[in-house]
PDB file of C-alpha atoms in Angstrom:
ATOM      1  CA  MET A 279      51.870  71.608  87.244  1.00 42.00           C
ATOM      2  CA  ALA A 280      50.280  69.056  89.527  1.00 42.00           C
ATOM      3  CA  HIS A 281      52.552  66.639  91.312  1.00 44.00           C
ATOM      4  CA  VAL A 282      52.975  63.338  89.549  1.00 41.00           C
ATOM      5  CA  ASN A 283      54.964  60.265  90.513  1.00 45.00           C
ATOM      6  CA  ASP A 284      58.621  59.823  89.658  1.00 44.00           C
ATOM      7  CA  HIS A 285      58.258  58.010  86.376  1.00 43.00           C
ATOM      8  CA  GLN A 286      55.748  60.618  85.170  1.00 41.00           C
ATOM      9  CA  SER A 287      58.063  63.497  86.080  1.00 39.00           C
ATOM     10  CA  ARG A 288      60.577  62.187  83.564  1.00 41.00           C
ATOM     11  CA  LEU A 289      58.064  62.446  80.737  1.00 37.00           C
ATOM     12  CA  PRO A 290      57.807  65.512  78.486  1.00 40.00           C
ATOM     13  CA  VAL A 291      55.688  68.304  79.955  1.00 37.00           C
ATOM     14  CA  ALA A 292      52.711  67.800  77.652  1.00 36.00           C
ATOM     15  CA  GLN A 293      52.558  64.069  78.381  1.00 37.00           C
ATOM     16  CA  ALA A 294      52.816  64.604  82.136  1.00 36.00           C
ATOM     17  CA  THR A 295      49.965  67.081  81.870  1.00 35.00           C
ATOM     18  CA  VAL A 296      47.754  64.508  80.176  1.00 36.00           C
ATOM     19  CA  LEU A 297      48.475  61.909  82.839  1.00 34.00           C
ATOM     20  CA  ALA A 298      47.837  64.332  85.693  1.00 40.00           C
ATOM     21  CA  LEU A 299      44.296  65.191  84.607  1.00 40.00           C
ATOM     22  CA  PRO A 300      41.084  63.661  85.977  1.00 43.00           C
ATOM     23  CA  PRO A 301      39.799  60.260  84.750  1.00 46.00           C
ATOM     24  CA  PRO A 302      39.289  60.069  80.962  1.00 42.00           C
ATOM     25  CA  ASN A 303      35.488  60.066  80.918  1.00 45.00           C
ATOM     26  CA  GLN A 304      35.235  63.262  82.971  1.00 45.00           C
ATOM     27  CA  ALA A 305      38.424  64.882  81.647  1.00 42.00           C
ATOM     28  CA  LYS A 306      37.068  64.500  78.131  1.00 45.00           C
ATOM     29  CA  ASP A 307      34.280  66.954  78.960  1.00 47.00           C
ATOM     30  CA  LEU A 308      36.344  69.365  81.064  1.00 47.00           C
ATOM     31  CA  ARG A 309      39.722  69.632  79.338  1.00 52.00           C
ATOM     32  CA  PRO A 310      38.688  71.340  76.072  1.00 53.00           C
ATOM     33  CA  ARG A 311      36.883  74.066  78.025  1.00 55.00           C
ATOM     34  CA  TRP A 312      39.842  74.513  80.385  1.00 58.00           C
ATOM     35  CA  ASN A 313      42.399  74.537  77.591  1.00 71.00           C
ATOM     36  CA  VAL A 314      40.638  77.138  75.450  1.00 78.00           C
ATOM     37  CA  LEU A 315      39.769  79.592  78.214  1.00 83.00           C
ATOM     38  CA  ASP A 316      43.004  79.084  80.151  1.00 84.00           C
ATOM     39  CA  SER A 317      45.201  79.567  77.100  1.00 86.00           C
ATOM     40  CA  LEU A 318      43.358  82.728  76.071  1.00 90.00           C
ATOM     41  CA  LEU A 319      43.397  84.268  79.560  1.00 91.00           C
ATOM     42  CA  CYS A 320      47.012  83.336  80.308  1.00 92.00           C
ATOM     43  CA  GLY A 321      48.154  84.536  76.898  1.00 92.00           C
ATOM     44  CA  ALA A 322      46.415  87.893  77.288  1.00 93.00           C
ATOM     45  CA  PHE A 323      47.848  88.387  80.776  1.00 94.00           C
ATOM     46  CA  ALA A 324      51.367  87.379  79.709  1.00 93.00           C
ATOM     47  CA  GLY A 325      51.339  89.781  76.772  1.00 92.00           C
ATOM     48  CA  ALA A 326      50.027  92.658  78.878  1.00 92.00           C
ATOM     49  CA  VAL A 327      52.657  92.232  81.608  1.00 93.00           C
ATOM     50  CA  ALA A 328      55.561  91.933  79.172  1.00 92.00           C
ATOM     51  CA  LYS A 329      54.602  94.901  77.000  1.00 89.00           C
ATOM     52  CA  THR A 330      53.873  97.196  79.931  1.00 90.00           C
ATOM     53  CA  VAL A 331      57.314  96.515  81.430  1.00 88.00           C
ATOM     54  CA  ILE A 332      59.185  97.485  78.246  1.00 88.00           C
ATOM     55  CA  ALA A 333      56.744 100.133  76.903  1.00 87.00           C
ATOM     56  CA  PRO A 334      59.100 103.175  77.250  1.00 87.00           C
ATOM     57  CA  LEU A 335      61.894 101.367  75.382  1.00 86.00           C
ATOM     58  CA  ASP A 336      59.460 100.109  72.755  1.00 83.00           C
ATOM     59  CA  ARG A 337      58.104 103.593  72.096  1.00 82.00           C
ATOM     60  CA  THR A 338      61.617 105.003  71.832  1.00 84.00           C
ATOM     61  CA  LYS A 339      62.606 102.287  69.368  1.00 81.00           C
ATOM     62  CA  ILE A 340      59.610 103.041  67.135  1.00 79.00           C
ATOM     63  CA  ILE A 341      60.393 106.783  67.098  1.00 81.00           C
ATOM     64  CA  PHE A 342      63.916 106.053  65.821  1.00 82.00           C
ATOM     65  CA  GLN A 343      62.714 103.396  63.377  1.00 77.00           C
ATOM     66  CA  VAL A 344      60.405 105.794  61.559  1.00 77.00           C
ATOM     67  CA  SER A 345      62.873 108.716  61.416  1.00 77.00           C
ATOM     68  CA  SER A 346      66.131 109.273  59.569  1.00 74.00           C
ATOM     69  CA  LYS A 347      67.968 110.163  62.790  1.00 75.00           C
ATOM     70  CA  ARG A 348      71.014 108.078  63.559  1.00 77.00           C
ATOM     71  CA  PHE A 349      70.429 105.695  66.455  1.00 77.00           C
ATOM     72  CA  SER A 350      72.705 105.316  69.448  1.00 76.00           C
ATOM     73  CA  ALA A 351      72.125 104.261  73.038  1.00 76.00           C
ATOM     74  CA  LYS A 352      73.075 107.767  74.172  1.00 81.00           C
ATOM     75  CA  GLU A 353      70.526 109.396  71.850  1.00 84.00           C
ATOM     76  CA  ALA A 354      67.858 106.877  72.839  1.00 83.00           C
ATOM     77  CA  PHE A 355      68.198 107.602  76.538  1.00 85.00           C
ATOM     78  CA  ARG A 356      68.444 111.321  75.798  1.00 87.00           C
ATOM     79  CA  LEU A 357      65.066 111.058  74.067  1.00 86.00           C
ATOM     80  CA  ILE A 358      63.581 109.204  77.030  1.00 87.00           C
ATOM     81  CA  TYR A 359      64.922 111.832  79.439  1.00 88.00           C
ATOM     82  CA  CYS A 360      63.689 114.778  77.330  1.00 87.00           C
ATOM     83  CA  THR A 361      60.249 113.181  76.965  1.00 84.00           C
ATOM     84  CA  TYR A 362      60.079 112.690  80.718  1.00 86.00           C
ATOM     85  CA  MET A 363      61.145 116.282  81.466  1.00 87.00           C
ATOM     86  CA  LYS A 364      58.785 117.794  78.890  1.00 86.00           C
ATOM     87  CA  ASP A 365      55.616 115.694  79.244  1.00 82.00           C
ATOM     88  CA  GLY A 366      56.025 113.774  82.505  1.00 84.00           C
ATOM     89  CA  LEU A 367      56.605 110.148  83.441  1.00 85.00           C
ATOM     90  CA  LEU A 368      53.341 108.777  82.025  1.00 82.00           C
ATOM     91  CA  SER A 369      54.188 110.174  78.579  1.00 81.00           C
ATOM     92  CA  LEU A 370      56.756 107.386  78.269  1.00 83.00           C
ATOM     93  CA  TRP A 371      53.789 105.007  78.143  1.00 83.00           C
ATOM     94  CA  ARG A 372      51.943 107.002  75.460  1.00 78.00           C
ATOM     95  CA  GLY A 373      50.303 104.549  73.097  1.00 71.00           C
ATOM     96  CA  ASN A 374      50.417 101.796  75.715  1.00 79.00           C
ATOM     97  CA  SER A 375      46.613 101.726  75.875  1.00 77.00           C
ATOM     98  CA  ALA A 376      46.606 100.953  72.150  1.00 71.00           C
ATOM     99  CA  THR A 377      49.354  98.413  72.802  1.00 77.00           C
ATOM    100  CA  MET A 378      47.199  96.702  75.445  1.00 85.00           C
ATOM    101  CA  VAL A 379      44.163  96.681  73.157  1.00 83.00           C
ATOM    102  CA  ARG A 380      46.324  95.024  70.527  1.00 81.00           C
ATOM    103  CA  VAL A 381      48.711  92.859  72.524  1.00 87.00           C
ATOM    104  CA  MET A 382      46.154  91.203  74.788  1.00 92.00           C
ATOM    105  CA  PRO A 383      44.098  89.664  71.953  1.00 93.00           C
ATOM    106  CA  TYR A 384      47.314  89.108  69.953  1.00 92.00           C
ATOM    107  CA  ALA A 385      49.054  87.235  72.768  1.00 93.00           C
ATOM    108  CA  ALA A 386      45.867  85.374  73.694  1.00 94.00           C
ATOM    109  CA  ILE A 387      45.379  84.178  70.107  1.00 95.00           C
ATOM    110  CA  GLN A 388      49.083  83.421  69.638  1.00 94.00           C
ATOM    111  CA  PHE A 389      49.478  81.281  72.755  1.00 93.00           C
ATOM    112  CA  PHE A 390      46.126  79.555  72.314  1.00 93.00           C
ATOM    113  CA  SER A 391      46.713  78.783  68.630  1.00 94.00           C
ATOM    114  CA  HIS A 392      50.253  77.614  69.437  1.00 93.00           C
ATOM    115  CA  GLU A 393      48.828  75.009  71.807  1.00 89.00           C
ATOM    116  CA  GLN A 394      46.293  73.960  69.142  1.00 91.00           C
ATOM    117  CA  TYR A 395      48.866  73.762  66.347  1.00 94.00           C
ATOM    118  CA  LYS A 396      51.176  71.712  68.581  1.00 92.00           C
ATOM    119  CA  THR A 397      48.341  69.279  69.269  1.00 89.00           C
ATOM    120  CA  HIS A 398      47.300  68.956  65.620  1.00 90.00           C
ATOM    121  CA  LEU A 399      50.848  68.728  64.279  1.00 92.00           C
ATOM    122  CA  GLY A 400      51.708  66.218  66.994  1.00 89.00           C
ATOM    123  CA  GLY A 401      48.802  64.045  65.884  1.00 87.00           C
ATOM    124  CA  TYR A 402      49.726  64.416  62.207  1.00 85.00           C
ATOM    125  CA  TYR A 403      53.393  63.521  62.731  1.00 81.00           C
ATOM    126  CA  GLY A 404      52.663  60.801  65.282  1.00 80.00           C
ATOM    127  CA  TYR A 405      53.932  62.705  68.350  1.00 78.00           C
ATOM    128  CA  GLN A 406      50.647  63.190  70.184  1.00 72.00           C
ATOM    129  CA  GLY A 407      51.329  64.199  73.811  1.00 69.00           C
ATOM    130  CA  LYS A 408      55.092  64.311  73.230  1.00 75.00           C
ATOM    131  CA  ALA A 409      57.670  66.959  72.381  1.00 79.00           C
ATOM    132  CA  LEU A 410      57.515  67.730  68.658  1.00 86.00           C
ATOM    133  CA  PRO A 411      60.490  67.201  66.333  1.00 89.00           C
ATOM    134  CA  PRO A 412      62.239  70.341  64.996  1.00 90.00           C
ATOM    135  CA  LEU A 413      60.225  71.106  61.832  1.00 92.00           C
ATOM    136  CA  PRO A 414      56.729  70.803  63.392  1.00 92.00           C
ATOM    137  CA  ARG A 415      58.039  72.744  66.398  1.00 93.00           C
ATOM    138  CA  PHE A 416      59.019  75.614  64.087  1.00 95.00           C
ATOM    139  CA  LEU A 417      55.774  75.365  62.089  1.00 95.00           C
ATOM    140  CA  ALA A 418      53.615  75.543  65.229  1.00 95.00           C
ATOM    141  CA  GLY A 419      55.283  78.811  66.252  1.00 95.00           C
ATOM    142  CA  SER A 420      55.134  80.349  62.766  1.00 96.00           C
ATOM    143  CA  LEU A 421      51.471  79.461  62.274  1.00 96.00           C
ATOM    144  CA  ALA A 422      50.573  80.789  65.728  1.00 96.00           C
ATOM    145  CA  GLY A 423      52.290  84.122  65.089  1.00 95.00           C
ATOM    146  CA  THR A 424      50.753  84.435  61.611  1.00 96.00           C
ATOM    147  CA  THR A 425      47.257  83.679  62.919  1.00 96.00           C
ATOM    148  CA  ALA A 426      47.538  86.302  65.669  1.00 95.00           C
ATOM    149  CA  ALA A 427      49.025  88.955  63.355  1.00 93.00           C
ATOM    150  CA  MET A 428      46.332  88.490  60.710  1.00 92.00           C
ATOM    151  CA  LEU A 429      43.504  88.884  63.229  1.00 91.00           C
ATOM    152  CA  THR A 430      44.878  91.918  65.091  1.00 90.00           C
ATOM    153  CA  TYR A 431      46.854  93.899  62.474  1.00 90.00           C
ATOM    154  CA  PRO A 432      44.818  97.166  62.427  1.00 89.00           C
ATOM    155  CA  LEU A 433      45.458  97.520  66.166  1.00 86.00           C
ATOM    156  CA  ASP A 434      49.211  97.355  65.505  1.00 83.00           C
ATOM    157  CA  MET A 435      48.899 100.129  62.937  1.00 84.00           C
ATOM    158  CA  VAL A 436      46.981 102.297  65.435  1.00 83.00           C
ATOM    159  CA  ARG A 437      49.543 101.670  68.156  1.00 78.00           C
ATOM    160  CA  ALA A 438      52.416 102.692  65.851  1.00 79.00           C
ATOM    161  CA  ARG A 439      50.635 105.930  64.891  1.00 82.00           C
ATOM    162  CA  MET A 440      49.994 106.846  68.530  1.00 80.00           C
ATOM    163  CA  ALA A 441      53.607 106.141  69.466  1.00 74.00           C
ATOM    164  CA  VAL A 442      55.072 108.652  66.977  1.00 75.00           C
ATOM    165  CA  THR A 443      52.522 111.497  67.127  1.00 77.00           C
ATOM    166  CA  ALA A 444      51.692 114.208  69.628  1.00 73.00           C
ATOM    167  CA  ARG A 445      48.633 113.868  71.836  1.00 72.00           C
ATOM    168  CA  GLU A 446      46.954 116.728  69.941  1.00 72.00           C
ATOM    169  CA  MET A 447      46.828 114.714  66.708  1.00 80.00           C
ATOM    170  CA  TYR A 448      45.182 111.576  68.046  1.00 80.00           C
ATOM    171  CA  SER A 449      43.347 111.818  71.362  1.00 76.00           C
ATOM    172  CA  ASN A 450      42.467 108.134  71.755  1.00 80.00           C
ATOM    173  CA  ILE A 451      42.352 104.810  69.947  1.00 83.00           C
ATOM    174  CA  MET A 452      38.972 105.358  68.282  1.00 87.00           C
ATOM    175  CA  HIS A 453      40.109 108.790  67.096  1.00 87.00           C
ATOM    176  CA  VAL A 454      43.030 107.136  65.261  1.00 87.00           C
ATOM    177  CA  PHE A 455      40.701 104.670  63.538  1.00 89.00           C
ATOM    178  CA  VAL A 456      38.263 107.416  62.518  1.00 90.00           C
ATOM    179  CA  ARG A 457      40.899 109.843  61.201  1.00 89.00           C
ATOM    180  CA  ILE A 458      42.827 107.223  59.262  1.00 88.00           C
ATOM    181  CA  SER A 459      39.612 105.877  57.706  1.00 90.00           C
ATOM    182  CA  GLN A 460      38.346 109.339  56.754  1.00 90.00           C
ATOM    183  CA  GLU A 461      41.594 110.969  55.636  1.00 88.00           C
ATOM    184  CA  GLU A 462      43.631 108.078  54.235  1.00 87.00           C
ATOM    185  CA  GLY A 463      41.091 105.340  53.550  1.00 88.00           C
ATOM    186  CA  VAL A 464      40.307 102.064  55.312  1.00 87.00           C
ATOM    187  CA  LYS A 465      42.984 100.241  53.288  1.00 87.00           C
ATOM    188  CA  THR A 466      45.611 102.308  55.122  1.00 85.00           C
ATOM    189  CA  LEU A 467      44.812 100.319  58.281  1.00 87.00           C
ATOM    190  CA  TYR A 468      46.507  97.387  56.532  1.00 88.00           C
ATOM    191  CA  ARG A 469      49.521  99.276  55.195  1.00 85.00           C
ATOM    192  CA  GLY A 470      52.646  97.298  56.104  1.00 85.00           C
ATOM    193  CA  PHE A 471      50.651  94.061  56.476  1.00 90.00           C
ATOM    194  CA  THR A 472      52.838  92.027  54.082  1.00 89.00           C
ATOM    195  CA  PRO A 473      56.201  92.803  55.729  1.00 89.00           C
ATOM    196  CA  THR A 474      54.541  92.131  59.083  1.00 89.00           C
ATOM    197  CA  ILE A 475      53.510  88.618  58.040  1.00 92.00           C
ATOM    198  CA  LEU A 476      56.870  87.962  56.363  1.00 91.00           C
ATOM    199  CA  GLY A 477      58.587  89.054  59.579  1.00 91.00           C
ATOM    200  CA  VAL A 478      56.270  87.134  61.906  1.00 93.00           C
ATOM    201  CA  ILE A 479      56.892  83.783  60.192  1.00 94.00           C
ATOM    202  CA  PRO A 480      60.623  83.586  61.109  1.00 93.00           C
ATOM    203  CA  TYR A 481      60.212  85.570  64.340  1.00 93.00           C
ATOM    204  CA  ALA A 482      57.417  83.504  65.908  1.00 95.00           C
ATOM    205  CA  GLY A 483      58.760  80.270  64.443  1.00 95.00           C
ATOM    206  CA  ILE A 484      62.293  80.779  65.770  1.00 95.00           C
ATOM    207  CA  THR A 485      61.114  82.167  69.122  1.00 94.00           C
ATOM    208  CA  PHE A 486      58.772  79.299  69.995  1.00 95.00           C
ATOM    209  CA  PHE A 487      61.152  76.746  68.452  1.00 95.00           C
ATOM    210  CA  THR A 488      64.078  77.978  70.567  1.00 95.00           C
ATOM    211  CA  TYR A 489      62.030  78.153  73.769  1.00 94.00           C
ATOM    212  CA  GLU A 490      60.485  74.701  73.337  1.00 92.00           C
ATOM    213  CA  THR A 491      63.852  73.212  72.333  1.00 94.00           C
ATOM    214  CA  LEU A 492      65.627  74.645  75.387  1.00 94.00           C
ATOM    215  CA  LYS A 493      62.864  73.329  77.674  1.00 92.00           C
ATOM    216  CA  LYS A 494      63.119  69.889  76.045  1.00 91.00           C
ATOM    217  CA  LEU A 495      66.918  69.769  76.391  1.00 93.00           C
ATOM    218  CA  HIS A 496      66.645  70.981  79.985  1.00 93.00           C
ATOM    219  CA  SER A 497      64.110  68.251  80.802  1.00 91.00           C
ATOM    220  CA  GLU A 498      66.297  65.552  79.264  1.00 91.00           C
ATOM    221  CA  LYS A 499      69.413  66.720  81.116  1.00 92.00           C
ATOM    222  CA  THR A 500      67.943  67.476  84.552  1.00 92.00           C
ATOM    223  CA  LYS A 501      65.128  64.869  84.549  1.00 89.00           C
ATOM    224  CA  ARG A 502      62.799  67.640  85.774  1.00 89.00           C
ATOM    225  CA  SER A 503      59.581  68.118  83.788  1.00 83.00           C
ATOM    226  CA  GLN A 504      59.405  71.840  84.632  1.00 85.00           C
ATOM    227  CA  PRO A 505      62.217  74.428  84.647  1.00 90.00           C
ATOM    228  CA  TYR A 506      62.460  76.920  87.497  1.00 90.00           C
ATOM    229  CA  PRO A 507      61.090  80.428  86.780  1.00 89.00           C
ATOM    230  CA  TYR A 508      64.549  81.963  86.358  1.00 90.00           C
ATOM    231  CA  GLU A 509      65.416  79.187  83.881  1.00 92.00           C
ATOM    232  CA  ARG A 510      62.260  79.943  81.908  1.00 91.00           C
ATOM    233  CA  LEU A 511      63.249  83.622  81.814  1.00 91.00           C
ATOM    234  CA  ALA A 512      66.677  82.709  80.470  1.00 93.00           C
ATOM    235  CA  PHE A 513      65.192  80.384  77.828  1.00 94.00           C
ATOM    236  CA  GLY A 514      62.685  83.057  76.799  1.00 93.00           C
ATOM    237  CA  ALA A 515      65.403  85.714  76.633  1.00 92.00           C
ATOM    238  CA  CYS A 516      67.512  83.535  74.311  1.00 94.00           C
ATOM    239  CA  ALA A 517      64.456  82.811  72.167  1.00 94.00           C
ATOM    240  CA  GLY A 518      63.567  86.495  71.899  1.00 90.00           C
ATOM    241  CA  LEU A 519      67.125  87.542  71.099  1.00 91.00           C
ATOM    242  CA  ILE A 520      67.466  85.080  68.218  1.00 92.00           C
ATOM    243  CA  GLY A 521      63.938  85.510  66.848  1.00 91.00           C
ATOM    244  CA  GLN A 522      63.921  89.320  66.822  1.00 88.00           C
ATOM    245  CA  SER A 523      67.407  89.608  65.336  1.00 89.00           C
ATOM    246  CA  ALA A 524      66.406  87.345  62.433  1.00 87.00           C
ATOM    247  CA  SER A 525      63.327  89.376  61.469  1.00 89.00           C
ATOM    248  CA  TYR A 526      64.378  92.912  62.463  1.00 90.00           C
ATOM    249  CA  PRO A 527      64.781  94.542  58.997  1.00 91.00           C
ATOM    250  CA  LEU A 528      61.167  93.705  58.174  1.00 90.00           C
ATOM    251  CA  ASP A 529      60.122  95.264  61.482  1.00 88.00           C
ATOM    252  CA  VAL A 530      61.758  98.540  60.424  1.00 89.00           C
ATOM    253  CA  VAL A 531      60.071  98.349  57.009  1.00 90.00           C
ATOM    254  CA  ARG A 532      56.593  97.790  58.451  1.00 88.00           C
ATOM    255  CA  ARG A 533      56.986 100.704  60.884  1.00 85.00           C
ATOM    256  CA  ARG A 534      57.996 103.030  58.053  1.00 88.00           C
ATOM    257  CA  MET A 535      54.988 101.929  55.996  1.00 87.00           C
ATOM    258  CA  GLN A 536      52.596 102.182  58.934  1.00 83.00           C
ATOM    259  CA  THR A 537      53.600 105.750  59.806  1.00 82.00           C
ATOM    260  CA  ALA A 538      54.103 107.113  56.287  1.00 81.00           C
ATOM    261  CA  GLY A 539      50.848 109.094  56.543  1.00 75.00           C
ATOM    262  CA  VAL A 540      52.114 111.187  59.461  1.00 74.00           C
ATOM    263  CA  THR A 541      55.838 111.432  58.637  1.00 70.00           C
ATOM    264  CA  GLY A 542      55.335 112.813  55.129  1.00 70.00           C
ATOM    265  CA  SER A 543      57.066 109.826  53.490  1.00 75.00           C
ATOM    266  CA  SER A 544      55.773 107.803  50.566  1.00 75.00           C
ATOM    267  CA  TYR A 545      56.564 104.223  51.507  1.00 81.00           C
ATOM    268  CA  VAL A 546      54.262 101.962  49.473  1.00 79.00           C
ATOM    269  CA  THR A 547      56.013  98.658  48.752  1.00 87.00           C
ATOM    270  CA  ILE A 548      58.417  96.499  50.745  1.00 89.00           C
ATOM    271  CA  LEU A 549      61.244  96.628  48.207  1.00 91.00           C
ATOM    272  CA  GLY A 550      60.695 100.333  47.589  1.00 90.00           C
ATOM    273  CA  THR A 551      60.849 101.056  51.305  1.00 91.00           C
ATOM    274  CA  MET A 552      63.992  98.946  51.726  1.00 92.00           C
ATOM    275  CA  ARG A 553      65.641 100.665  48.758  1.00 91.00           C
ATOM    276  CA  GLU A 554      64.793 104.110  50.152  1.00 90.00           C
ATOM    277  CA  ILE A 555      66.152 103.252  53.602  1.00 90.00           C
ATOM    278  CA  VAL A 556      69.373 101.693  52.296  1.00 92.00           C
ATOM    279  CA  THR A 557      69.983 104.568  49.853  1.00 91.00           C
ATOM    280  CA  HIS A 558      69.645 107.341  52.435  1.00 89.00           C
ATOM    281  CA  GLU A 559      70.713 105.624  55.658  1.00 88.00           C
ATOM    282  CA  GLY A 560      72.689 102.518  54.730  1.00 90.00           C
ATOM    283  CA  VAL A 561      72.079  98.858  55.545  1.00 89.00           C
ATOM    284  CA  VAL A 562      73.241  98.686  59.152  1.00 87.00           C
ATOM    285  CA  ARG A 563      72.219 102.197  60.227  1.00 86.00           C
ATOM    286  CA  GLY A 564      68.930 101.947  58.361  1.00 88.00           C
ATOM    287  CA  LEU A 565      67.506  98.428  58.311  1.00 90.00           C
ATOM    288  CA  TYR A 566      69.024  97.561  61.688  1.00 89.00           C
ATOM    289  CA  LYS A 567      68.362 100.894  63.380  1.00 85.00           C
ATOM    290  CA  GLY A 568      67.438 100.347  67.023  1.00 79.00           C
ATOM    291  CA  LEU A 569      68.480  96.678  67.012  1.00 85.00           C
ATOM    292  CA  SER A 570      70.778  97.182  70.007  1.00 82.00           C
ATOM    293  CA  MET A 571      67.818  98.513  72.006  1.00 79.00           C
ATOM    294  CA  ASN A 572      65.834  95.498  70.827  1.00 80.00           C
ATOM    295  CA  TRP A 573      68.573  93.292  72.282  1.00 86.00           C
ATOM    296  CA  VAL A 574      67.760  94.881  75.643  1.00 81.00           C
ATOM    297  CA  LYS A 575      63.972  95.031  75.530  1.00 84.00           C
ATOM    298  CA  GLY A 576      63.302  92.027  73.268  1.00 84.00           C
ATOM    299  CA  PRO A 577      64.733  89.271  75.463  1.00 88.00           C
ATOM    300  CA  VAL A 578      63.168  90.882  78.550  1.00 89.00           C
ATOM    301  CA  ALA A 579      59.725  91.059  76.932  1.00 90.00           C
ATOM    302  CA  VAL A 580      59.807  87.563  75.444  1.00 91.00           C
ATOM    303  CA  GLY A 581      61.258  86.049  78.606  1.00 92.00           C
ATOM    304  CA  ILE A 582      58.564  87.645  80.771  1.00 93.00           C
ATOM    305  CA  SER A 583      55.808  86.738  78.321  1.00 93.00           C
ATOM    306  CA  LEU A 584      56.699  83.053  77.903  1.00 92.00           C
ATOM    307  CA  THR A 585      57.450  82.605  81.597  1.00 92.00           C
ATOM    308  CA  THR A 586      54.242  84.321  82.703  1.00 93.00           C
ATOM    309  CA  PHE A 587      52.194  82.185  80.330  1.00 93.00           C
ATOM    310  CA  ASP A 588      53.734  78.908  81.485  1.00 91.00           C
ATOM    311  CA  ILE A 589      53.451  79.718  85.191  1.00 92.00           C
ATOM    312  CA  THR A 590      49.881  81.085  85.088  1.00 92.00           C
ATOM    313  CA  HIS A 591      48.740  78.219  82.870  1.00 89.00           C
ATOM    314  CA  SER A 592      50.260  75.729  85.309  1.00 88.00           C
ATOM    315  CA  LEU A 593      48.627  77.474  88.286  1.00 90.00           C
ATOM    316  CA  LEU A 594      45.204  77.429  86.631  1.00 88.00           C
ATOM    317  CA  LEU A 595      45.578  73.733  85.878  1.00 83.00           C
ATOM    318  CA  LYS A 596      46.371  73.089  89.544  1.00 84.00           C
ATOM    319  CA  LEU A 597      43.290  75.072  90.589  1.00 85.00           C
ATOM    320  CA  HIS A 598      41.103  73.043  88.238  1.00 78.00           C
ATOM    321  CA  GLN A 599      42.457  69.801  89.666  1.00 78.00           C
ATOM    322  CA  MET A 600      41.947  71.036  93.253  1.00 80.00           C
ATOM    323  CA  ASN A 601      38.356  72.015  92.455  1.00 73.00           C
ATOM    324  CA  TYR A 602      37.780  68.641  90.830  1.00 60.00           C
ATOM    325  CA  SER A 603      39.185  66.756  93.829  1.00 62.00           C
ATOM    326  CA  THR A 604      36.863  68.586  96.243  1.00 62.00           C
ATOM    327  CA  HIS A 605      33.731  67.553  94.355  1.00 56.00           C
TER     328      HIS A 605
END
């Protein structure tokens, strides 16, 4: 964020940003273009970095989620080791190309729409350019997550299929789309869509709400408009931990429904899937299978993602202002 004078530095981040931009008549033309492109690019980059870092753990979690095997940290790391010994190091990132194809537009849309929803809700509730109160803060996150999930869902289905199958079954992303469409029908690409949306609403809402709240409290206590990078990581980790724990059972349900075509199961409805899991595996060992691994990878991924977005967005804003000042 560009340097501002002392009284500006005590303002909320969004307000300081407004004051640091070029004069109103020229900023009016430039800011919308900056905001849209910057948010999309920074969001895509943040999502890609975060998901690539935790890809081996994410793949391992999905494999346990869609099977009836009992989860434990020992078994999870045994699976990672066996995969590495059998298929090589890069096999731990199998499906990551599909993850990138999905997560980059997903993260871009999520972060961009979050900025837009914050702006619109701020105007509606009379908090334009200021930190939002709790309810609009939660709504902005939920709406952003829902928007991104709705627009990119088939890519999530493809990524889940690639994560749990051998290379011989699906050779690449397009092959997954073609085979699912031909053998199971196009509607299968949206199997598990409802539990995904029901899970995204609390997950995205709580995650963004927690992160924005911690930044706001930090700003009020320290009188600094921007946290340090390690503080952002800590805030993001807390946000991810709380958000993912709240929505985890629905994450298990959607994975079971997404991969039913290749695991030989017949998961069709949310309640039916939940009932089947609870009956055969129990509540904790079934609906919360892999949660402990999520407590490791989730906070890391969310912390990296939110921090990367904030820092890159701030750097791009500085570059715009430097370019403006040289003209």
